Short mmCIF file of C-alpha atoms in Angstrom, two decimals:
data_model
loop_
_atom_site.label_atom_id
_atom_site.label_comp_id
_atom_site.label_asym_id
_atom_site.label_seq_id
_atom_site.Cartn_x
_atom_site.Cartn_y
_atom_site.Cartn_z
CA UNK O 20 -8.14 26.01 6.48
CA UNK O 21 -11.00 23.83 7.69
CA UNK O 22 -10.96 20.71 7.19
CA UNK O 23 -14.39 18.97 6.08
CA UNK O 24 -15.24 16.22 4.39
CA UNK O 25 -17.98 16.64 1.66
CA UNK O 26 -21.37 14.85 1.65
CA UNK O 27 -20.18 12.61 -0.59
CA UNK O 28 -16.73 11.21 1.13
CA UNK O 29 -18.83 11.10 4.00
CA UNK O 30 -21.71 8.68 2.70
CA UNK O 31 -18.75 6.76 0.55
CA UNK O 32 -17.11 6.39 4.58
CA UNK O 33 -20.18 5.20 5.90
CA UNK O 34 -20.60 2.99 2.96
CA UNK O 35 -17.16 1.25 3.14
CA UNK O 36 -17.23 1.17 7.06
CA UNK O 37 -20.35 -0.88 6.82
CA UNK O 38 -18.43 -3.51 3.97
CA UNK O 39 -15.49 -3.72 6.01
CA UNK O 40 -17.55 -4.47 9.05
CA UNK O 41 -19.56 -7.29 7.35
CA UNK O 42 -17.50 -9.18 4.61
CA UNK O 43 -14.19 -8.65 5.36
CA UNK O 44 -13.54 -8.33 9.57
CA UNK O 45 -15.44 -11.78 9.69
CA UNK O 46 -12.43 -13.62 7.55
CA UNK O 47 -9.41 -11.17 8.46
CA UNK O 48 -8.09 -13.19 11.13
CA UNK O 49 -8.97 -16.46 8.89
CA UNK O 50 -6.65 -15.23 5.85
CA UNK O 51 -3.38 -14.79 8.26
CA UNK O 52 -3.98 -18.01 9.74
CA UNK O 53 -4.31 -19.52 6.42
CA UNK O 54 -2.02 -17.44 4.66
CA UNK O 55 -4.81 -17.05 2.00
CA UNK O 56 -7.00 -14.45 0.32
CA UNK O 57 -10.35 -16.43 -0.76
CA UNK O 58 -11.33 -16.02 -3.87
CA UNK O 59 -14.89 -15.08 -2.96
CA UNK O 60 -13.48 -12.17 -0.94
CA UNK O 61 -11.54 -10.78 -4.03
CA UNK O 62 -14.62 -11.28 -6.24
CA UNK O 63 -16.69 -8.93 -3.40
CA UNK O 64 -14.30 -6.36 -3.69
CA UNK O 65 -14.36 -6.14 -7.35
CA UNK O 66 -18.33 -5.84 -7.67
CA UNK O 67 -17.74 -2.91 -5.28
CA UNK O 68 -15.58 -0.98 -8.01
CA UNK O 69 -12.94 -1.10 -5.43
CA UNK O 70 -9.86 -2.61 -7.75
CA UNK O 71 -11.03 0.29 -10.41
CA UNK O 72 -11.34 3.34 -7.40
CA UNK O 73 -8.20 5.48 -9.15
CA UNK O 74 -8.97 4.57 -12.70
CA UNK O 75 -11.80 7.40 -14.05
CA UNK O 76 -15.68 6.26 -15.03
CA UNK O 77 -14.40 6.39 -19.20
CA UNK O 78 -11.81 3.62 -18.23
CA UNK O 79 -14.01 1.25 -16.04
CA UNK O 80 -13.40 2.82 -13.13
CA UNK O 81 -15.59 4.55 -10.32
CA UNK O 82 -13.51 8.24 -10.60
CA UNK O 83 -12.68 8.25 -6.98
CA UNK O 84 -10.96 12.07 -5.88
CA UNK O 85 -7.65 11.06 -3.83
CA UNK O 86 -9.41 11.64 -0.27
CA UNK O 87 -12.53 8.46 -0.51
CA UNK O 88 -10.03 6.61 -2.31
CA UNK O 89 -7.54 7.37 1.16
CA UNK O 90 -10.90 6.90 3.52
CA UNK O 91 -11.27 3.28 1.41
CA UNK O 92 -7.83 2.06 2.43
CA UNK O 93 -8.46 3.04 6.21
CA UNK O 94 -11.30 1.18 6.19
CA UNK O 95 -10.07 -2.11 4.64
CA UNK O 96 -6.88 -1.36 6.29
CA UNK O 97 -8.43 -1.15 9.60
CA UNK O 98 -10.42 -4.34 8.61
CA UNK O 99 -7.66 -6.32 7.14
CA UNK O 100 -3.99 -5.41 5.95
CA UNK O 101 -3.63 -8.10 3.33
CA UNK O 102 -6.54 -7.42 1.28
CA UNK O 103 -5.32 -3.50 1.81
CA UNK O 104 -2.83 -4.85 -0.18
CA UNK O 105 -4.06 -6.04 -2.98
CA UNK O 106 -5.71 -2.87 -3.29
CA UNK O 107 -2.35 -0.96 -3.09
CA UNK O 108 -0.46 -2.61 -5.73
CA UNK O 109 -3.56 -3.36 -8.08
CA UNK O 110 -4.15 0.19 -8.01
CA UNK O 111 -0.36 0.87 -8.40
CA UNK O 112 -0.32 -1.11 -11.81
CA UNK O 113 -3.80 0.47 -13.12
CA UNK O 114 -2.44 3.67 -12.10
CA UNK O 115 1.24 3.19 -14.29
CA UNK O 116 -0.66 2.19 -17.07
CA UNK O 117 -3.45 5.11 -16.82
CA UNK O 118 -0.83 7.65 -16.74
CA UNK O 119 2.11 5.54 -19.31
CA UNK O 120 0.49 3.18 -21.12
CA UNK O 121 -0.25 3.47 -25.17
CA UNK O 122 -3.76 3.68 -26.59
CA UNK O 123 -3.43 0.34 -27.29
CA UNK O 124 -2.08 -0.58 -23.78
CA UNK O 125 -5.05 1.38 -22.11
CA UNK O 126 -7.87 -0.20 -24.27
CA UNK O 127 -6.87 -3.93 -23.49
CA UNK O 128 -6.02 -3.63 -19.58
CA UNK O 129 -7.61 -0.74 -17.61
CA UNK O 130 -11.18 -2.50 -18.18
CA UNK O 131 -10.02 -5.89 -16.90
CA UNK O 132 -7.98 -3.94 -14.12
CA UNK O 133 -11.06 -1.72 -13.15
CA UNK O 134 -13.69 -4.97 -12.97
CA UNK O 135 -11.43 -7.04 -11.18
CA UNK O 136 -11.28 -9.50 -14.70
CA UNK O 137 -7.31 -9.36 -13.83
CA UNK O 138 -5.54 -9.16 -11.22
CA UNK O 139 -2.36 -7.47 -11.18
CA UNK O 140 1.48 -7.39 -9.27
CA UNK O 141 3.74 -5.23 -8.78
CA UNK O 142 7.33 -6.68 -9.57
CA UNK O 143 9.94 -3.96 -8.56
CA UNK O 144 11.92 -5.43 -5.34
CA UNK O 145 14.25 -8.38 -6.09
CA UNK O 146 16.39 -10.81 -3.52
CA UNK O 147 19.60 -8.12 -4.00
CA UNK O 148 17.61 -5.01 -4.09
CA UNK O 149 14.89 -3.29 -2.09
CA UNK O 150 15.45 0.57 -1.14
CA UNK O 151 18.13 1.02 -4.14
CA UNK O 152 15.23 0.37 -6.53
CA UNK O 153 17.29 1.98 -9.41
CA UNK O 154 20.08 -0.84 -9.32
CA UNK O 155 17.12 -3.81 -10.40
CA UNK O 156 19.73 -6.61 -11.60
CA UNK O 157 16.79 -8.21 -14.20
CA UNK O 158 17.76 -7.85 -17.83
CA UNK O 159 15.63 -7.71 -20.73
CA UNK O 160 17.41 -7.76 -24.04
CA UNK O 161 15.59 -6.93 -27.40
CA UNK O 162 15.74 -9.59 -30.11
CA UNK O 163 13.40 -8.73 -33.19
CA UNK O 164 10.09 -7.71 -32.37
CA UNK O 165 10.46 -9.11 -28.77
CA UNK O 166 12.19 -8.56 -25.65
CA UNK O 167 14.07 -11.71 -23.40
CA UNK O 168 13.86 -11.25 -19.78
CA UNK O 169 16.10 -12.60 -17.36
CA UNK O 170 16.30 -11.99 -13.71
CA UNK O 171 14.33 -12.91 -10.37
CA UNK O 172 11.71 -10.82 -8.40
CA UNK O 173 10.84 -11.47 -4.82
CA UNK O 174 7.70 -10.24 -2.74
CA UNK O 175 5.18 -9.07 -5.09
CA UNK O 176 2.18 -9.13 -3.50
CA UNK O 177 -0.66 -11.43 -4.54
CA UNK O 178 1.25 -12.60 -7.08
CA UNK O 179 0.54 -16.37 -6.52
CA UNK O 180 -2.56 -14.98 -8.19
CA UNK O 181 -1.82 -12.13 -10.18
CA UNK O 182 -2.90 -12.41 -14.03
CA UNK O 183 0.09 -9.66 -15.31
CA UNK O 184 2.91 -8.43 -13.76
CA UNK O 185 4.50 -5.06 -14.40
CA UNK O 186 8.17 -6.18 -14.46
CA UNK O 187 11.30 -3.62 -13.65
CA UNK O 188 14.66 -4.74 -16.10
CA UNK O 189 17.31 -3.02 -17.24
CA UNK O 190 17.27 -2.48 -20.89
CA UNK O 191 20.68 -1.96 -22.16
CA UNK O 192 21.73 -0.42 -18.76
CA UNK O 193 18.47 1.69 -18.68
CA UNK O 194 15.60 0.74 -16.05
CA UNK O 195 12.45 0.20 -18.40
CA UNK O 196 9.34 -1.72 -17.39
CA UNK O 197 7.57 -4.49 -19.15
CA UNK O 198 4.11 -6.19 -18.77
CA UNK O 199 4.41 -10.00 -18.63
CA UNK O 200 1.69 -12.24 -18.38
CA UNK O 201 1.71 -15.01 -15.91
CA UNK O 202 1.19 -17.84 -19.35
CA UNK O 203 4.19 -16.68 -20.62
CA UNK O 204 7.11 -18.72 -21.28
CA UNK O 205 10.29 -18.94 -19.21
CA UNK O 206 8.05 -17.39 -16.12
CA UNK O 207 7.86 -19.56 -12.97
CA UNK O 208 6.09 -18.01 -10.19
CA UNK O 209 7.16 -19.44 -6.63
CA UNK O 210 4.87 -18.91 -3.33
CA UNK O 211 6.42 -17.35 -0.45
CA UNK O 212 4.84 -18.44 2.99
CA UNK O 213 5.98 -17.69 6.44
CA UNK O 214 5.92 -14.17 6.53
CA UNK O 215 5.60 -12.15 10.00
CA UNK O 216 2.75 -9.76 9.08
CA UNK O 217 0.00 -9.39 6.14
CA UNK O 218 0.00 -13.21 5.64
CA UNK O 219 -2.92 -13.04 3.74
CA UNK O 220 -1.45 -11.56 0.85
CA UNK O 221 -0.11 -14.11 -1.37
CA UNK O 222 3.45 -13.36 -1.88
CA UNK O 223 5.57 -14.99 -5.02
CA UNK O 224 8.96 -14.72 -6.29
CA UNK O 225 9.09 -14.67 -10.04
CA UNK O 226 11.82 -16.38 -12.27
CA UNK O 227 12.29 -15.07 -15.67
CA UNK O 228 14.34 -17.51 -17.82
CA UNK O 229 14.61 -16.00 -20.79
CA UNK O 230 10.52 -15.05 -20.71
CA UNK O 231 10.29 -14.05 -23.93
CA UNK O 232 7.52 -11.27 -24.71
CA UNK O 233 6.26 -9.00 -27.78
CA UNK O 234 7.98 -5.47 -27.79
CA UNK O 235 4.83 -3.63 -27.73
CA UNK O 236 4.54 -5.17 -23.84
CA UNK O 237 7.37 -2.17 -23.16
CA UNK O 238 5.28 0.46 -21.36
CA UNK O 239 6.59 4.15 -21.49
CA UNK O 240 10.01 4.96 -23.51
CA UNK O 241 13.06 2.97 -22.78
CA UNK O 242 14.98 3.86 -19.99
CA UNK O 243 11.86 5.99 -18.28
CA UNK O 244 10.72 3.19 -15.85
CA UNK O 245 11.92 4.00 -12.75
CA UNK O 246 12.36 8.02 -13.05
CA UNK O 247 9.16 7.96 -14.16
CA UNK O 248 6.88 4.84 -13.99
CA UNK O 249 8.46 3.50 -10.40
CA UNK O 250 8.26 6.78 -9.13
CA UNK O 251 5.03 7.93 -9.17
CA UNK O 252 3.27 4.31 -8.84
CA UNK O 253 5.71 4.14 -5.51
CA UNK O 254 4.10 7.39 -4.58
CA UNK O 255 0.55 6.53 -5.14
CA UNK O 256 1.32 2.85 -3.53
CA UNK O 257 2.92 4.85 -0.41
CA UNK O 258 -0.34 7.13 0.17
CA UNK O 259 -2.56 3.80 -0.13
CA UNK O 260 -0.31 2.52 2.32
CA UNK O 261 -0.17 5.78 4.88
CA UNK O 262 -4.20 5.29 5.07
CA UNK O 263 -3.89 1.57 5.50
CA UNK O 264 -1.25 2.58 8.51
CA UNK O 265 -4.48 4.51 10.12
CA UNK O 266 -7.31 2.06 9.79
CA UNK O 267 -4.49 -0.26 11.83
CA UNK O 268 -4.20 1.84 14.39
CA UNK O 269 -7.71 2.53 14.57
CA UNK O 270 -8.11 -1.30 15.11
CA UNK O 271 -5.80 -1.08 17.59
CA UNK O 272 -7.53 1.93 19.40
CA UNK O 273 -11.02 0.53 18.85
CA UNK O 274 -10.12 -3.33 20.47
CA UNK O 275 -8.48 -1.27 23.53
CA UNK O 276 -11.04 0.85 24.45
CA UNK O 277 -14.00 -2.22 24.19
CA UNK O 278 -11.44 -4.73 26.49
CA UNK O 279 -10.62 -1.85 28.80
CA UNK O 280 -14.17 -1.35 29.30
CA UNK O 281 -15.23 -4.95 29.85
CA UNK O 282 -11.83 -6.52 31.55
CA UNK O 283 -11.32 -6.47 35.51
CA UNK O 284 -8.42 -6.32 37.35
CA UNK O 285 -7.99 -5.20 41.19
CA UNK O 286 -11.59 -4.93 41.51
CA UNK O 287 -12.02 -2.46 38.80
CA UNK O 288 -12.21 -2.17 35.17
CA UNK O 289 -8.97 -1.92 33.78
CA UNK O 290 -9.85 1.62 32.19
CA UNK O 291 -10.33 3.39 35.16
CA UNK O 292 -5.78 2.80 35.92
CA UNK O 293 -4.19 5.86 35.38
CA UNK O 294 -1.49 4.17 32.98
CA UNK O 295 -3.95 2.18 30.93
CA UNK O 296 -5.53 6.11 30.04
CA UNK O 297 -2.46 7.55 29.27
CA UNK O 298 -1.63 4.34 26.81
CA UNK O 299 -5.24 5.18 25.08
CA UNK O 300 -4.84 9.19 24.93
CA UNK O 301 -1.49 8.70 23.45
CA UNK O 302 -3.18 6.28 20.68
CA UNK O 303 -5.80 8.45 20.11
CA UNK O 304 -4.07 11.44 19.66
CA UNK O 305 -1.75 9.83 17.29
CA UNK O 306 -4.59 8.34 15.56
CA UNK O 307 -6.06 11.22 14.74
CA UNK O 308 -2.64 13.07 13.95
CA UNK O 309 -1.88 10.16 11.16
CA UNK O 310 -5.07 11.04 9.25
CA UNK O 311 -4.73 14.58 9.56
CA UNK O 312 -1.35 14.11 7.70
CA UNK O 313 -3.30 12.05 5.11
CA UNK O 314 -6.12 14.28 4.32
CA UNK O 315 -3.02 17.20 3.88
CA UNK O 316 -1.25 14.74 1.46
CA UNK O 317 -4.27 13.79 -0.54
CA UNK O 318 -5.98 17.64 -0.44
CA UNK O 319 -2.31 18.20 -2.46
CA UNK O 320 -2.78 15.43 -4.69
CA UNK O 321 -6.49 16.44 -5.39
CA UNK O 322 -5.05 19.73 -5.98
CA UNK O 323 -1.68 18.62 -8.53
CA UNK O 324 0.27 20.12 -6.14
CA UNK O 325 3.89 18.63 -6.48
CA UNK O 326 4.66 19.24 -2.67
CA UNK O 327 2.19 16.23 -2.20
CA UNK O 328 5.43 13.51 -2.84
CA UNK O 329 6.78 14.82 -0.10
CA UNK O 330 3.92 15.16 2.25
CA UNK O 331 2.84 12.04 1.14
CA UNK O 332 5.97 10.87 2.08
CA UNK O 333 5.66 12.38 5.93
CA UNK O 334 1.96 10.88 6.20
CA UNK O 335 3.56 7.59 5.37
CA UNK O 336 6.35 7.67 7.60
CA UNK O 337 4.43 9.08 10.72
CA UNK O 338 1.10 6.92 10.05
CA UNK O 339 3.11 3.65 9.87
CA UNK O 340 5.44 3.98 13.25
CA UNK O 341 2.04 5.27 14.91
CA UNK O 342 0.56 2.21 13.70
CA UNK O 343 3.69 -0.14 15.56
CA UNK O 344 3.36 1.97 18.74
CA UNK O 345 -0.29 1.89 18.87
CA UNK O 346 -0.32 -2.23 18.16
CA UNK O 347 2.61 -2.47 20.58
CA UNK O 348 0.40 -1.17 23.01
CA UNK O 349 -2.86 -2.61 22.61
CA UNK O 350 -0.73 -6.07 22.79
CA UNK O 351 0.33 -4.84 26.04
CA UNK O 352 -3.13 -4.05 26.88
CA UNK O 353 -4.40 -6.85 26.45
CA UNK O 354 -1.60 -8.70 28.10
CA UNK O 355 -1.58 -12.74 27.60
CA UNK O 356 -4.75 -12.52 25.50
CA UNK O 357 -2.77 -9.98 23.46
CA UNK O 358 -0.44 -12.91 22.18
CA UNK O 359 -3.34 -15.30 21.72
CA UNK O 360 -4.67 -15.79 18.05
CA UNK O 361 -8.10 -15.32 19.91
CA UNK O 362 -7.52 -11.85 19.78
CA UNK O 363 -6.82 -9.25 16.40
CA UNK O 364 -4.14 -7.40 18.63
CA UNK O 365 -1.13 -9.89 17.63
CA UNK O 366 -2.18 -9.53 14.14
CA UNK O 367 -2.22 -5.81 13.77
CA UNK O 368 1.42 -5.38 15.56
CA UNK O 369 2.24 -8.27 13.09
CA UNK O 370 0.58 -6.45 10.42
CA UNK O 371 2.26 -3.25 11.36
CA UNK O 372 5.49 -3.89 11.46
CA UNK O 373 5.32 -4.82 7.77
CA UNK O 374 4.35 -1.09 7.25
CA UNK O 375 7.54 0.27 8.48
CA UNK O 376 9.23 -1.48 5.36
CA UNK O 377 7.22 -1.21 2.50
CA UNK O 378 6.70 1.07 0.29
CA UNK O 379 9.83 3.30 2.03
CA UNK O 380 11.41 1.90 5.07
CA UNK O 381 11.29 4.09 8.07
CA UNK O 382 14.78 4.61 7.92
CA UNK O 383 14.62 5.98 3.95
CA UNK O 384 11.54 8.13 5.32
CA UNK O 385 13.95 9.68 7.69
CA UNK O 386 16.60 10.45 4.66
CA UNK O 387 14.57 11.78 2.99
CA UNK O 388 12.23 14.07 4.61
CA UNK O 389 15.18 15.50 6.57
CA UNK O 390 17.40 16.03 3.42
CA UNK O 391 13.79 18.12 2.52
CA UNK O 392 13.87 20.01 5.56
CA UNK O 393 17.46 21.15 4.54
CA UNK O 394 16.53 21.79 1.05
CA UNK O 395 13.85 24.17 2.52
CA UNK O 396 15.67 25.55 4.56
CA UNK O 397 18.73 26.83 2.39
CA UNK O 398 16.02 27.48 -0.26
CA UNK O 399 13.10 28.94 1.73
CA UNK O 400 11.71 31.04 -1.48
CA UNK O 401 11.95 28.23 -4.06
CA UNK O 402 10.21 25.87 -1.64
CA UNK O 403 12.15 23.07 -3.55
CA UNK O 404 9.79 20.33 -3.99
CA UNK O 405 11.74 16.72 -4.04
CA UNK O 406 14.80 16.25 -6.08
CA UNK O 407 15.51 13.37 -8.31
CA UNK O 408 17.94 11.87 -6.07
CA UNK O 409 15.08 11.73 -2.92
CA UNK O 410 12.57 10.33 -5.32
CA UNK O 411 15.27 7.48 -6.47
CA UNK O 412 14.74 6.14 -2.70
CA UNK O 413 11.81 4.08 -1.78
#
């Protein structure tokens, strides 16, 4: 099969290439110092259509197909990680309510979603429970026409900001998911600063003292949330995140060859040593592997081909520890100037590193795509696609 990109994802490249390069590079390295996302920043990527790119044109959205909305993370992820992020997990809550939500549900929030008019979190991980996303410890009981939610969340991204959450509880033993509003009573929302990588991106812990909210804020059927609400927002979150792996190590790649070609050492620029080239072939190569393994997974999705969870899951895995290697070595590249804040290097590996947790840690990648292999291989005919028990790791 040849792979090329229609006129289309090739002007939308172009197009978000050029915004990257000129409204968000400029702050990137100004939000991790600051730990802060302006405002103004957001606002620019919402008259884009960027927080609506998955949503179709009838819901607010701009109808991108699976491969400009991966060439739109690159690029922001190549520009800066933390607003990447937003654009994961907005996208993530837009999508669970595109493809769970009620009529009702639909109407109110994937207009506001798509325009940017709210922003929204993600609230799945909690201070006793990452990977094992299925054993979520927050409660929500019913009483009348409402539900009571108890529990805490921790690192939901942008959600010092975020207008609604879509909340993970256990519902009478059965993982359901709610949407609470950040008004709502008995929900305290706590800043989280100090992070290693993506400092930009807001993160909050939520508190849910009995946060009491109206029953029709239960999205989906009782019980379905993470088997099948976490699990396919986790899957579209993990292929923004894949993308966003590429564009960082096509930062990387990018600030290594310009300081190889301008810095000296022993009389010569530093890209004619023999070592320094094999540190950029390797990068490049892996570069371009990474997206390869992208444009496979979202060709699948584009397609409603169920292998795509798992190759989805491979892109992920092999774009995010390309990403580390390739920031560990343009750090190395650049040598003291590498640890300087003077110089995007430190903040990719930062940034990178981050990448090798969420959305699936590399070690859960590794489960999990080998358990596939096996599966394969004792089933070669049935080409099993991902069992319930590999999807209930993230």
């Amino acid at each position: 099969m040849k792979l090329e990109l229609t006129p289309q994802q090739n002007q939308a490249r172009s197009e978000f290439k050029a915004f990257v390069d000129e409204v968000i590079v400029p702050d990137a390295n100004r939000c991790d110092r600051e730990e802060h996302t302006p405002p103004e920043l957001i606002e620019k990527l919402a008259q884009q259509g960027y927080l609506g790119a998955g949503l179709p044109k009838d819901r607010g959205g701009t109808g991108m197909d699976m491969i400009t909305y991966g060439l739109l993370n690159e690029e922001i992820g190549r520009g800066c990680s933390s607003l990447r992020s937003l654009l994961t997990v907005h996208n993530m809550v837009a999508q669970a309510l595109f493809k769970w939500g009620n009529t009702f549900q639909k109407e109110n929030w994937l207009p506001k979603l798509a325009s940017g008019e709210v922003i929204a979190a993600f609230a799945l991980s909690e201070p006793n429970v990452g990977s094992d996303a299925k054993s979520i410890e927050t409660t929500a009981t019913r009483s009348g026409d409402f539900y009571v939610l108890n529990g805490q969340k921790k690192w939901m991204t942008y959600g010092q900001i975020a207008d609604v959450f879509l909340v993970f509880a256990q519902n009478d033993g059965k993982p359901s998911v709610f949407l609470v509003e950040k008004n709502r009573p008995g929900l305290t929302i706590k800043p989280i600063f100090g992070m290693l990588g993506v400092r930009g991106s807001m993160l909050a812990e939520l508190h849910l003292h009995d946060c009491k909210i109206p029953s029709e804020n239960l999205l989906c059927r009782q019980g379905f949330g993470f088997s099948h609400v976490a699990s396919s927002a986790l899957d579209y979150g993990r292929y923004s995140v894949a993308w966003g792996c590429v564009g960082i190590a096509q930062a990387c790649l990018d600030a290594c060859l310009q300081y190889t070609s301008q810095r000296q050492q022993f009389g010569v620029y530093l890209k004619e040593h023999q070592l320094i080239r094999q540190m950029i072939t390797e990068m490049l190569v892996n570069v371009k592997a990474a997206r390869l393994l992208c444009y496979q997974a979202g060709y699948l999705k584009d397609n409603g081909d169920p292998k795509s969870i798992m190759e989805t899951s491979i892109a992920k895995y092999f774009a995010s520890t390309t990403a580390t290697k390739a920031a560990n070595d343009a750090v190395q590249i650049h040598g003291g100037n590498g640890c300087s804040r003077e110089y995007s290097v430190q903040r990719y590996w930062r940034d990178a590193k981050i990448m090798e947790i969420i959305e699936g840690s590399t070690q859960i990648q590794q489960i999990t795509i080998a358990e596939y292999g096996y599966q394969e291989h004792l089933f070669p005919r049935n080409r099993p696609v991902m069992s319930q028990e590999l999807m209930a790791r993230i």
